[in-house]
Coordinates of C-alpha atoms and ligand atoms in Angstrom, one line a residue:
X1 CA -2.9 21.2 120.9
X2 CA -0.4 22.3 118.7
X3 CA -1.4 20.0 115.8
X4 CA -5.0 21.4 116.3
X5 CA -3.4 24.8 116.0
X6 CA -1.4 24.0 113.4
X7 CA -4.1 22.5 111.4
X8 CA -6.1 25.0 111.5
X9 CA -4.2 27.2 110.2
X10 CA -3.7 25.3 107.5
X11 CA -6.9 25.2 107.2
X12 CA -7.5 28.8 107.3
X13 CA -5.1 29.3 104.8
X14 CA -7.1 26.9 102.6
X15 CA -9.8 29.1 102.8
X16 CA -8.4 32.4 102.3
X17 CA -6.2 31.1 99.6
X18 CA -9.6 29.9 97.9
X19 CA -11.2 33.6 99.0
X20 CA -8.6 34.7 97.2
X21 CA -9.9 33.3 93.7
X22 CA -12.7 35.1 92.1
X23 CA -13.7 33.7 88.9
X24 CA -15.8 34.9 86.0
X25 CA -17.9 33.1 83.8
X26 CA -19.0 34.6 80.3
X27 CA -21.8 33.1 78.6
X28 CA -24.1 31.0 81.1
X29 CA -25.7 28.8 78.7
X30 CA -26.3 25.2 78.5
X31 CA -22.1 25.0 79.9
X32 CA -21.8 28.3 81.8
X33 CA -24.8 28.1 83.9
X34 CA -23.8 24.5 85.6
X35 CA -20.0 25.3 85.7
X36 CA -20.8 28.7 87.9
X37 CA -23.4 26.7 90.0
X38 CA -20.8 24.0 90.7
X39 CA -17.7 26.8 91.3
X40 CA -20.2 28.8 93.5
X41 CA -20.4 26.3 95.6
X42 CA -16.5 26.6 96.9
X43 CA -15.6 30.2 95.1
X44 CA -17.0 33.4 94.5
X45 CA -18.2 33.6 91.4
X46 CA -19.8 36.4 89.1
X47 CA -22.1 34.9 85.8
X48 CA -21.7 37.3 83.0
X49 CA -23.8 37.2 80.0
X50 CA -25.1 39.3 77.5
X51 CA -28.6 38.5 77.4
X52 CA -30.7 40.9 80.3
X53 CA -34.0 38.3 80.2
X54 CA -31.6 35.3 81.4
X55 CA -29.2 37.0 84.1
X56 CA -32.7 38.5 85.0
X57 CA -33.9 34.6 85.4
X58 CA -31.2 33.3 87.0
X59 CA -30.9 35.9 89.8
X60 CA -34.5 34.9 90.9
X61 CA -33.3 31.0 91.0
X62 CA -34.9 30.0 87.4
X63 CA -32.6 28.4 84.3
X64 CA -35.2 28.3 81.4
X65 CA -32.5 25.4 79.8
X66 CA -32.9 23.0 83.0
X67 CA -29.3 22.3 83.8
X68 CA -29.5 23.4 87.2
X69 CA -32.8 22.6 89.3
X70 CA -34.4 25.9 91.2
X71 CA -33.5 24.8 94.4
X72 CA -29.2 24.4 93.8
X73 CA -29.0 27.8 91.7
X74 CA -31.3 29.3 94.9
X75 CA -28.9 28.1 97.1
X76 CA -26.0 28.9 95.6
X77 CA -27.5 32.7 94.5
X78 CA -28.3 32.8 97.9
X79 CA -25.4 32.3 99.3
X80 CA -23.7 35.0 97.5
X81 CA -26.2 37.1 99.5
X82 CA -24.9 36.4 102.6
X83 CA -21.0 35.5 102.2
X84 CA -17.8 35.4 100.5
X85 CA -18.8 32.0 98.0
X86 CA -21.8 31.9 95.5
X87 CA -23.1 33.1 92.3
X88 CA -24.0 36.7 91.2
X89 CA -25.1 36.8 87.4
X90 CA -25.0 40.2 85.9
X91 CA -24.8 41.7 82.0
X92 CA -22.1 44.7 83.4
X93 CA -18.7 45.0 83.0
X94 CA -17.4 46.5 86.3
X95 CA -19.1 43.8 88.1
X96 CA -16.1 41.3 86.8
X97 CA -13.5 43.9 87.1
X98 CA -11.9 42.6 90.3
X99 CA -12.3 38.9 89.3
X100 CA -8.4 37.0 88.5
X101 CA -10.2 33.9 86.8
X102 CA -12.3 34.4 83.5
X103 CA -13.9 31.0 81.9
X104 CA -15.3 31.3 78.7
X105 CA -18.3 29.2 77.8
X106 CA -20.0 31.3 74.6
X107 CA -21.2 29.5 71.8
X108 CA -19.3 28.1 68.8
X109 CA -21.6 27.9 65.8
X110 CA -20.9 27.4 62.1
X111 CA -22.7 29.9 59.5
X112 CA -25.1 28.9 56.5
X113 CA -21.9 27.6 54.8
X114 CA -20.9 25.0 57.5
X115 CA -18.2 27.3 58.4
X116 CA -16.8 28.2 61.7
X117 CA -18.1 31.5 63.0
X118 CA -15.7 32.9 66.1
X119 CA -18.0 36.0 66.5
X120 CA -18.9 35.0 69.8
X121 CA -15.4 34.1 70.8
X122 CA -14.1 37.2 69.9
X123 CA -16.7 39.4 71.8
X124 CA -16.7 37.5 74.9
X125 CA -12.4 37.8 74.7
X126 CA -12.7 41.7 74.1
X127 CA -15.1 41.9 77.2
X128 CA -12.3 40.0 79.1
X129 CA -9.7 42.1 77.4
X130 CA -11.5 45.2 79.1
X131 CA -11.2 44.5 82.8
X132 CA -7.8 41.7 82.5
X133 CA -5.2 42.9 84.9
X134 CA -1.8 41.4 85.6
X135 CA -1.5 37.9 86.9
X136 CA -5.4 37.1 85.7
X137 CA -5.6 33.5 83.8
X138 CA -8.2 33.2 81.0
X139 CA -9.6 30.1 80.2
X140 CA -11.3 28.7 77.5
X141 CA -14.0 26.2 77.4
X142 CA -16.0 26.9 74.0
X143 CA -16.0 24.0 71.5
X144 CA -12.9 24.6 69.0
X145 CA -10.0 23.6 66.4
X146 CA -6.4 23.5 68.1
X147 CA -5.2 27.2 68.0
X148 CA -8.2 29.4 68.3
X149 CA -7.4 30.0 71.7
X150 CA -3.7 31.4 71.2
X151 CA -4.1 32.0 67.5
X152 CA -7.3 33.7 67.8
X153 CA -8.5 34.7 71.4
X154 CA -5.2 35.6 72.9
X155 CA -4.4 38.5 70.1
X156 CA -7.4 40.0 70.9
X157 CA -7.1 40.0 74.5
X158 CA -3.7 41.7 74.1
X159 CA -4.9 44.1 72.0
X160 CA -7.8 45.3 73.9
X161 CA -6.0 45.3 77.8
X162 CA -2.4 46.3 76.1
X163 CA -1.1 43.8 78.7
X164 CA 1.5 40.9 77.1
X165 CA -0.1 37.4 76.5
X166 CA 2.6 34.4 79.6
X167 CA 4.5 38.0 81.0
X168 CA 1.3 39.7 82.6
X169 CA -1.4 37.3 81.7
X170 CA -2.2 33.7 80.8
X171 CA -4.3 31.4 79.3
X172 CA -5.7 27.6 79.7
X173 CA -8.2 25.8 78.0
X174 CA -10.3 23.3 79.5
X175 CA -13.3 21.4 77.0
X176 CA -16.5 20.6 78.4
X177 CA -18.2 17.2 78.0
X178 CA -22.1 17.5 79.6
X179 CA -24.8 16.2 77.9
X180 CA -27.6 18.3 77.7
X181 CA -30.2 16.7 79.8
X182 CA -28.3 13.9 81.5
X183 CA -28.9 13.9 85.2
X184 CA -26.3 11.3 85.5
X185 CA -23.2 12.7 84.1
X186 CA -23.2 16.3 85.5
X187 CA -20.0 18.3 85.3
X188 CA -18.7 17.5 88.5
X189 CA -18.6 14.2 87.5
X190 CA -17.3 14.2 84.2
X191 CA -13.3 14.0 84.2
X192 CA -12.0 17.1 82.5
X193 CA -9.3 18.0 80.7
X194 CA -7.3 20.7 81.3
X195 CA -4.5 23.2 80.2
X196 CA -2.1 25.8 80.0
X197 CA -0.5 28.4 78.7
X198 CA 2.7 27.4 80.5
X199 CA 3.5 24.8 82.8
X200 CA 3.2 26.3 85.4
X201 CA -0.2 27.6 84.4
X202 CA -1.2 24.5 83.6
X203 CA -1.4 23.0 87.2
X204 CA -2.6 26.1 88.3
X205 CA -5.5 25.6 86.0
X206 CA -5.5 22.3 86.8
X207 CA -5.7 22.5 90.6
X208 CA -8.4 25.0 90.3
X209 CA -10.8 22.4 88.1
X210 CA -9.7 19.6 90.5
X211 CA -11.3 21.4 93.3
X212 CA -14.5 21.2 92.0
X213 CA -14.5 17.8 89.5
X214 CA -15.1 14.8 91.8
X215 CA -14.5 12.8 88.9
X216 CA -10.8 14.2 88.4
X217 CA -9.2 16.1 85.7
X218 CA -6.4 15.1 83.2
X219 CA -3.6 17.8 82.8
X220 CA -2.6 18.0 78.7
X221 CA 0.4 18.9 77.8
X222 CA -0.5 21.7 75.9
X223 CA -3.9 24.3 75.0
X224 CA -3.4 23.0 71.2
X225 CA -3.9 19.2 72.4
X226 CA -6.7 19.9 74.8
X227 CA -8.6 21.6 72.3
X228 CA -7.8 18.9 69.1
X229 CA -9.0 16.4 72.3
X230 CA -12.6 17.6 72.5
X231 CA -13.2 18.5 68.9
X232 CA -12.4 14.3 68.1
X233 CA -14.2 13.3 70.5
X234 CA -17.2 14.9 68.8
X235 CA -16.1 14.0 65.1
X236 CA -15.4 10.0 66.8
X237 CA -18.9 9.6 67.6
X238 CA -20.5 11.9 64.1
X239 CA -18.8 9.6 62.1
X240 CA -19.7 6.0 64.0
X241 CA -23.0 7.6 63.7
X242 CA -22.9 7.8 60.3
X243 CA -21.9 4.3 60.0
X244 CA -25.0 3.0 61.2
X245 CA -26.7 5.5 59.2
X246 CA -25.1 4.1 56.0
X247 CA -26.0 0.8 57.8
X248 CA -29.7 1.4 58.2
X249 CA -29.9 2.5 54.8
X250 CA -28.4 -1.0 53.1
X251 CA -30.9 -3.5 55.5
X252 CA -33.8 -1.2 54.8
X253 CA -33.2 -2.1 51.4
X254 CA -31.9 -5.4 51.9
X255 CA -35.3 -5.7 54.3
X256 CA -33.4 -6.6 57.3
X257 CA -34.1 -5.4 60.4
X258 CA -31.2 -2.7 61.6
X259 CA -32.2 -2.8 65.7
X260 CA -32.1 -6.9 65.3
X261 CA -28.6 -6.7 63.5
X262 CA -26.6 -4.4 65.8
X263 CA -28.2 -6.3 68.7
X264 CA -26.7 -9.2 67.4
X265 CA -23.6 -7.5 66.3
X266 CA -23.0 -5.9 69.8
X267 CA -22.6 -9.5 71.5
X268 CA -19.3 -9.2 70.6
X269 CA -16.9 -7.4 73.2
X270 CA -15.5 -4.8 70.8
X271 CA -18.4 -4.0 69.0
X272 CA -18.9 -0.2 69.5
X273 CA -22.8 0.0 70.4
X274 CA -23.9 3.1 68.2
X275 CA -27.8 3.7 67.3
X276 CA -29.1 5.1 63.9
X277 CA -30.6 8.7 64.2
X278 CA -30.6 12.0 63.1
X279 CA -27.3 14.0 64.3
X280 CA -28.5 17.5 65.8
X281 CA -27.6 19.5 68.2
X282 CA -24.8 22.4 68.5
X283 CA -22.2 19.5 69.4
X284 CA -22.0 16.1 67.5
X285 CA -23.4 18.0 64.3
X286 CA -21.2 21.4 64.2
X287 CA -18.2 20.1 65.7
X288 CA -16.4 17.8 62.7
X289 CA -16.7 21.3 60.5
X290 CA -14.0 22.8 63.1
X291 CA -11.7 20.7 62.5
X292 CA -12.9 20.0 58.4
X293 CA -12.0 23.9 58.1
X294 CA -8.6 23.7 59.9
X295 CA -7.6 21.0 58.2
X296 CA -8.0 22.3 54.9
X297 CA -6.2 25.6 55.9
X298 CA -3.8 23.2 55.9
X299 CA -4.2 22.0 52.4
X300 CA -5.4 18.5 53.4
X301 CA -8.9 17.8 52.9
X302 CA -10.6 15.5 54.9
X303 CA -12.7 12.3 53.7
X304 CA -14.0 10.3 56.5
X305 CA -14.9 13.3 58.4
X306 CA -16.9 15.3 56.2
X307 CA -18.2 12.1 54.3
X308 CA -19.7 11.5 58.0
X309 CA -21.2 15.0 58.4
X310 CA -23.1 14.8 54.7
X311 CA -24.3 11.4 55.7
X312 CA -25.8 12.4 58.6
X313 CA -27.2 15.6 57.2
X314 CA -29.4 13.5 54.9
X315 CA -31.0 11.4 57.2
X316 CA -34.3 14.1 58.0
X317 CA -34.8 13.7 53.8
X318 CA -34.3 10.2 54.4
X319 CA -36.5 9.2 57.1
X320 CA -39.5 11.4 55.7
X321 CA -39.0 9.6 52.1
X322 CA -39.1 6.3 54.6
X323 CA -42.4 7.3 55.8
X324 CA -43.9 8.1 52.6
X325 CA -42.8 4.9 51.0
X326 CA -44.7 3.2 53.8
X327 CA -47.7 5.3 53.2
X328 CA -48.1 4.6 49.9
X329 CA -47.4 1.0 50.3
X330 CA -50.0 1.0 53.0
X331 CA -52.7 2.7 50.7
X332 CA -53.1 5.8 52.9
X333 CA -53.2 9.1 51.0
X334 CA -50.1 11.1 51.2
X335 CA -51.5 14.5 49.6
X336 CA -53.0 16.4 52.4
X337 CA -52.1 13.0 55.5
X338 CA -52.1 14.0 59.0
X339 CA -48.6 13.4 60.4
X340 CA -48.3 13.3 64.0
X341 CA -44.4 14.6 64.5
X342 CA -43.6 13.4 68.5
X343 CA -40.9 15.8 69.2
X344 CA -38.6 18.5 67.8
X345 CA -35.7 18.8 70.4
X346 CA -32.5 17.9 68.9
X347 CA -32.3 14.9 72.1
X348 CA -34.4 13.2 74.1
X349 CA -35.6 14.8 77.6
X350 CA -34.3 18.7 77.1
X351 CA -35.5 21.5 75.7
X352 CA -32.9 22.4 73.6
X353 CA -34.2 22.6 69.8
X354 CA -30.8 24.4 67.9
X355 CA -30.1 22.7 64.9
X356 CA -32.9 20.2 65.5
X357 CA -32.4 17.4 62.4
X358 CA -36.5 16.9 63.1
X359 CA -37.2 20.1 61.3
X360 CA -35.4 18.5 57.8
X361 CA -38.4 15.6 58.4
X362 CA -40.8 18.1 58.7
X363 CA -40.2 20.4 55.9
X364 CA -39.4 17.4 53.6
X365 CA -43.0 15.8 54.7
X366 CA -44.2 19.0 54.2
X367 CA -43.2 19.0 50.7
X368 CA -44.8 16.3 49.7
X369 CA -48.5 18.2 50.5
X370 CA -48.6 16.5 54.3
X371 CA -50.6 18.3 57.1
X372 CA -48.0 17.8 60.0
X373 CA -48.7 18.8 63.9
X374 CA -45.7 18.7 66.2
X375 CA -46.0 17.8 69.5
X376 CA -43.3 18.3 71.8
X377 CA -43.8 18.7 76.0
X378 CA -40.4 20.1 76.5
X379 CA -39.4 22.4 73.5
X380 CA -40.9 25.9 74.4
X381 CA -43.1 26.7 71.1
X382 CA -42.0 30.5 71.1
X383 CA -38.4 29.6 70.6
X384 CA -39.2 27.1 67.7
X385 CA -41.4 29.5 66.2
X386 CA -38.5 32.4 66.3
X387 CA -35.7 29.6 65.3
X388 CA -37.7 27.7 63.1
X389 CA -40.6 29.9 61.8
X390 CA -42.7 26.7 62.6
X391 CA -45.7 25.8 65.1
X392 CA -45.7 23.5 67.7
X393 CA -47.8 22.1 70.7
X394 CA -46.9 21.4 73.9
X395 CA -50.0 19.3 74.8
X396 CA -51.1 15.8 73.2
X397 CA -53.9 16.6 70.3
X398 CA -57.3 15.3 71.1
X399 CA -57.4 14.1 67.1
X400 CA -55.8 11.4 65.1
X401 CA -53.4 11.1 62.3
X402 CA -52.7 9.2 59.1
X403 CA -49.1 8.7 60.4
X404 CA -47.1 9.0 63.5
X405 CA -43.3 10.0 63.4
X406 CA -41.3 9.1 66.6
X407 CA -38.6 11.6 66.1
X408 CA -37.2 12.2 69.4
X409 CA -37.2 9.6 72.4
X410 CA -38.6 12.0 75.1
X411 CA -39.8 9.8 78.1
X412 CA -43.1 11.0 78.0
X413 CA -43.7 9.1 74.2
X414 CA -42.8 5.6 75.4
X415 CA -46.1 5.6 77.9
X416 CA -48.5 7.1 74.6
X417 CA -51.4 5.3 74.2
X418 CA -50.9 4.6 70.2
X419 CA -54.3 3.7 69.4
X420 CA -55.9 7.1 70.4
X421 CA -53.8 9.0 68.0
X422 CA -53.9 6.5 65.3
X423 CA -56.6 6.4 62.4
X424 CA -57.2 3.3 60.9
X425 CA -54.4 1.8 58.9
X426 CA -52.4 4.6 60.0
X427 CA -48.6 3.9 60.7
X428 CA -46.2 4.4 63.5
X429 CA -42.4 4.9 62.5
X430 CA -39.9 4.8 65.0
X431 CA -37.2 7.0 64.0
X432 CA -35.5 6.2 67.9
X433 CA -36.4 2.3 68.0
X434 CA -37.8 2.7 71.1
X435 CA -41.3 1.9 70.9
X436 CA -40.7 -2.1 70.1
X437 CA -43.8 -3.9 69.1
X438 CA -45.7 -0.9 69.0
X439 CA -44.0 0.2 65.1
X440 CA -44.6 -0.7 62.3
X441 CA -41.1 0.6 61.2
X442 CA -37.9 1.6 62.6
X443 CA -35.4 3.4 60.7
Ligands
NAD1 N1 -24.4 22.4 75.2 C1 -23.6 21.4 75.4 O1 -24.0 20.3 75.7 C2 -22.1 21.5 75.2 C3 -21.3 20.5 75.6 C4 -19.9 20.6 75.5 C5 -19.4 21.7 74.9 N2 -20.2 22.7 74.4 C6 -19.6 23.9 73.9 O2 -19.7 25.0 74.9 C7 -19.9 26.2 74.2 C8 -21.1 26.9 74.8 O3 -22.2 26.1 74.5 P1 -23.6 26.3 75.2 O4 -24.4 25.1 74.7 O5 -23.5 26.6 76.6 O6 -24.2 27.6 74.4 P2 -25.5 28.4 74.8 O7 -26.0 29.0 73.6 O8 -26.4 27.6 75.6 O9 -25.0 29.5 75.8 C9 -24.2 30.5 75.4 C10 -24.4 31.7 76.3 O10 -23.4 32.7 76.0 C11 -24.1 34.0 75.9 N3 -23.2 34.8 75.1 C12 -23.1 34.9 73.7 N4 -22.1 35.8 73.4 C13 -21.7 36.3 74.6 C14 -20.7 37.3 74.9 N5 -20.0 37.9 73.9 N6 -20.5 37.6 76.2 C15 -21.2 37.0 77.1 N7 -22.1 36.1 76.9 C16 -22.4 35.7 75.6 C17 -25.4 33.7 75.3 O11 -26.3 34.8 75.6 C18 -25.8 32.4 76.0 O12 -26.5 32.6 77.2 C19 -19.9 26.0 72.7 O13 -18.6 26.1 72.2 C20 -20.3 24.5 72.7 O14 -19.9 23.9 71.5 C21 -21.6 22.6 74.6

C-alpha cells in the first residue's frame, strides 16, 4: 500500500513537474509545426508565428505544408481545449508571456549574394526578448554557423528584456534533422542533438527533448559544437552530391551510363550510395554558404565546400542543355518544342517549392525558344506563381509534348502512362532515374 502511495506520488510529481513547463514555439513552419504537435502531446504548448492566414489554419486542424496529418494537429489543438497539455497557435505577444521554454524554428535563408541573412533570427529573438523573465531557457533550433546563437541571438535578447544572458536567463541549441515529406523519419524519431548554455542547462535541455524523442538525444558539449554539427551534416551530403554531379557529367561524355556505374560501384561495403540531381531546397543548398561565410570571417576560404555548392548550382543549365542536345540529335525542333516539365517541388512527395533547382531547367529551356507546361500535383500553383512568377498545373494535360523532363520523383510520375503524353519521336529524360526502361536518358 505504501509503495502504491508512494508511487504515485511520484507520479504526481511527474506530472506537475511537467505542468510546470510551458514552452513556446516561434515560427511553425516545415520544423515548428511538427515539434509543437509532438511537445503538445506531453506539455502545454503555445505556436507563435507571424503569419495570421497560418495560425488561422492551424487552429482549425489544417497545415497547408503536410507535416502533421488533420487528425494529430486536431487532437492535439483539441486537447488544449479541454486541459492543461496541447497546442494553442496564436500571432500575439502576451499569449507567450507566461511560457519558461521558448524554441526557435524561423527560417535561415541566404540573400541574392549567397549570403547568410539572420533577419529572421533576430526578430523572432527580440519577440522572445519581450516577454523573457528570470529562469526562462531559449533554445535555438534554426539552421546556423557555430556562434550565431551566443554571438548573435543572445545580445539581442539581453538587450531587449535587460535581463543578463547564464545569471537570469539561458540558452541551448538543439538542430533539427526532418526531411520534408518523409513519413518515416518524423521528429520523434530522429535522434537529436542537444545543448547548453551551461552544464547544467544542458541536461536540462536535454531531459526536456528526451521526453519527447523516442529515438534519443545526444547531449554536445557545447552550443558552438551543436550548431557546427548540423550545418556539416548538410555541407557532407552537398558536396557528395556534387561528386556524382561531376560524375554524371564525365560518363555522359564518356557515354557510360552513370545509374549502371554507381550500381556497380555501391557493391562495395564502403561505397557511400549518393544519386545525381539537382540540390534545392532551404537545407542541402543554403546550408554550406553558413559555414563558407564564417569561415572566411576567419580569413580561410573554403575549396571543397563552395567548389560543391557551384557545381551543384549548374546542374538546372546542365540538364536543360542535356535535353536539347538530345532533341536535336533526335531531329525534333527545339524552337517553339512542347516540354512537359513533371514537377517543380524542390523533393519528391511535398509541396515545398523554395529554392526549387527545377526552375533553372525551366528558364534555361525557356531560353532556347521552348514552350514548357509544368505539371506538378503537390506544389500549390499560387505559391509558385508569387515565388517564381511562373505557371503551373496541378492536373495531367490532355495534350502531348515534344519532350518530357522528369524533374522531381513524385510518386504519382512513376504510374504515368508515357505514351499518352508523348508525340512521336518525342523523348523522355529522367533527371531522377527512376523511370528505368521507360527513358531514353538519365542524367
Ligand atoms: N524544412 C526542413 O526540412 C528543415 C530541416 C532541418 C532544419 N531546418 C531549419 O529550420 C529552420 C526553419 O525552417 P522551416 O523549413 O521550418 O522554415 P519555414 O519557412 O517552413 O517556417 C518558418 C516559419 O517561421 C515564421 N516566422 C518567420 N519569422 C518569424 C518571426 N520573426 N517570428 C515568428 N515567426 C516567424 C514564418 O511565418 C514561417 O511560418 C531553418 O533554419 C531551416 O534551415 C529546416
Amino acid at each position: 500500500m505504501d509503495l502504491f502511495i508512494n508511487q504515485s506520488v511520484h507520479n504526481l510529481k511527474k506530472v506537475q513537474n511537467k505542468m510546470n513547463i510551458k514552452i513556446a514555439i516561434i515560427g511553425l513552419g516545415y520544423v515548428g509545426l511538427p515539434l509543437a504537435r509532438l511537445f503538445s502531446t506531453k506539455y502545454s504548448v503555445i505556436g507563435f508565428d507571424i503569419n495570421q492566414k497560418r495560425i488561422d489554419e492551424l487552429n482549425s486542424g489544417v497545415d497547408t505544408t503536410l507535416e502533421v496529418s488533420e487528425e494529430d494537429l486536431q487532437k492535439v489543438i483539441l486537447a488544449n481545449n479541454s486541459g492543461e497539455i496541447g497546442l494553442f497557435c496564436s500571432n500575439k505577444i502576451e499569449d507567450i508571456a507566461s511560457c519558461n521554454y521558448y524554441i526557435v524554428t524561423v527560417p535561415t535563408p541566404v540573400d541574392k549574394n549567397n549570403r547568410p541573412d539572420l533577419t529572421p533570427l533576430y526578430k523572432a529573438s527580440e519577440t522572445v526578448g519581450k516577454v523573457l523573465k528570470k529562469g526562462d531557457i531559449v533554445v535555438y533550433e534554426s539552421t546556423v554557423y557555430p556562434g550565431v546563437t551566443e554571438d548573435e541571438c543572445i545580445p539581442v535578447l539581453e538587450k531587449i528584456s535587460g535581463l543578463k544572458f547564464n545569471i537570469d536567463f539561458f540558452a541551448g541549441y538543439s538542430p533539427e534533422r526532418i526531411n520534408p515529406g518523409d513519413k518515416e523519419h518524423t521528429v520523434e524519431k530522429i535522434l537529436k542533438v542537444t545543448s547548453g548554455s551551461t552544464p547544467e542547462i544542458g541536461k536540462k535541455v536535454d531531459e526536456l527533448y528526451r521526453s519527447v524523442i523516442t529515438a534519443g538525444t545526444h547531449l554536445a558539449p557545447t552550443i558552438k559544437v551543436a550548431e557546427a554539427a548540423k550545418v556539416i551534416e548538410n555541407s557532407q551530403r552537398d558536396i557528395n552530391i556534387a561528386f556524382v554531379n561531376e560524375l554524371a557529367k564525365i560518363f555522359n561524355l564518356l557515354e557510360i551510363d552513370t545509374q549502371a556505374v554507381l550500381e556497380a560501384a555501391g557493391t562495395k561495403w564502403n561505397f557511400l550510395p549518393f544519386k545525381p540531381g539537382l540540390v534545392g531546397g532551404h537545407c542541402i543548398g543554403v546550408d554550406p554558404y553558413y559555414l563558407a561565410q564564417k569561415a572566411q570571417e576567419k580569413g580561410y576560404h573554403p575549396e571543397i565546400i563552395l567548389a560543391g555548392r557551384r557545381l551543384n548550382d549548374s546542374m538546372g543549365e546542365y540538364v536543360a542543355g542535356q535535353v536539347v542536345k538530345m532533341m536535336i540529335k533526335k531531329n525534333i525542333k527545339v524552337n517553339g518544342a512542347k516540354i512537359l516539365m513533371l514537377g517543380i517541388a524542390f523533393k519528391e512527395n511535398c509541396p515545398d517549392v523554395r529554392n526549387t533547382k527545377v526552375v533553372d531547367v525551366v528558364k534555361a529551356l525557356k531560353d532556347f525558344e521552348t514552350d514548357v507546361t509544368i505539371y506538378d500535383p503537390w506544389a500549390n500553383p499560387l505559391e509558385v506563381k508569387h515565388e517564381y512568377g511562373i505557371e503551373t498545373v496541378s492536373s495531367l494535360p490532355n495534350n502531348t509534348f515534344d519532350a518530357i523532363v522528369l524533374a522531381v520523383a513524385h510518386k504519382e510520375f512513376k504510374d504515368l502512362d508515357f505514351s499518352k503524353l508523348k508525340n512521336q519521336n518525342a523523348i523522355v529524360f529522367d533527371v531522377k532515374g527512376v523511370l528505368k526502361d521507360l527513358a531514353d536518358a538519365k542524367l
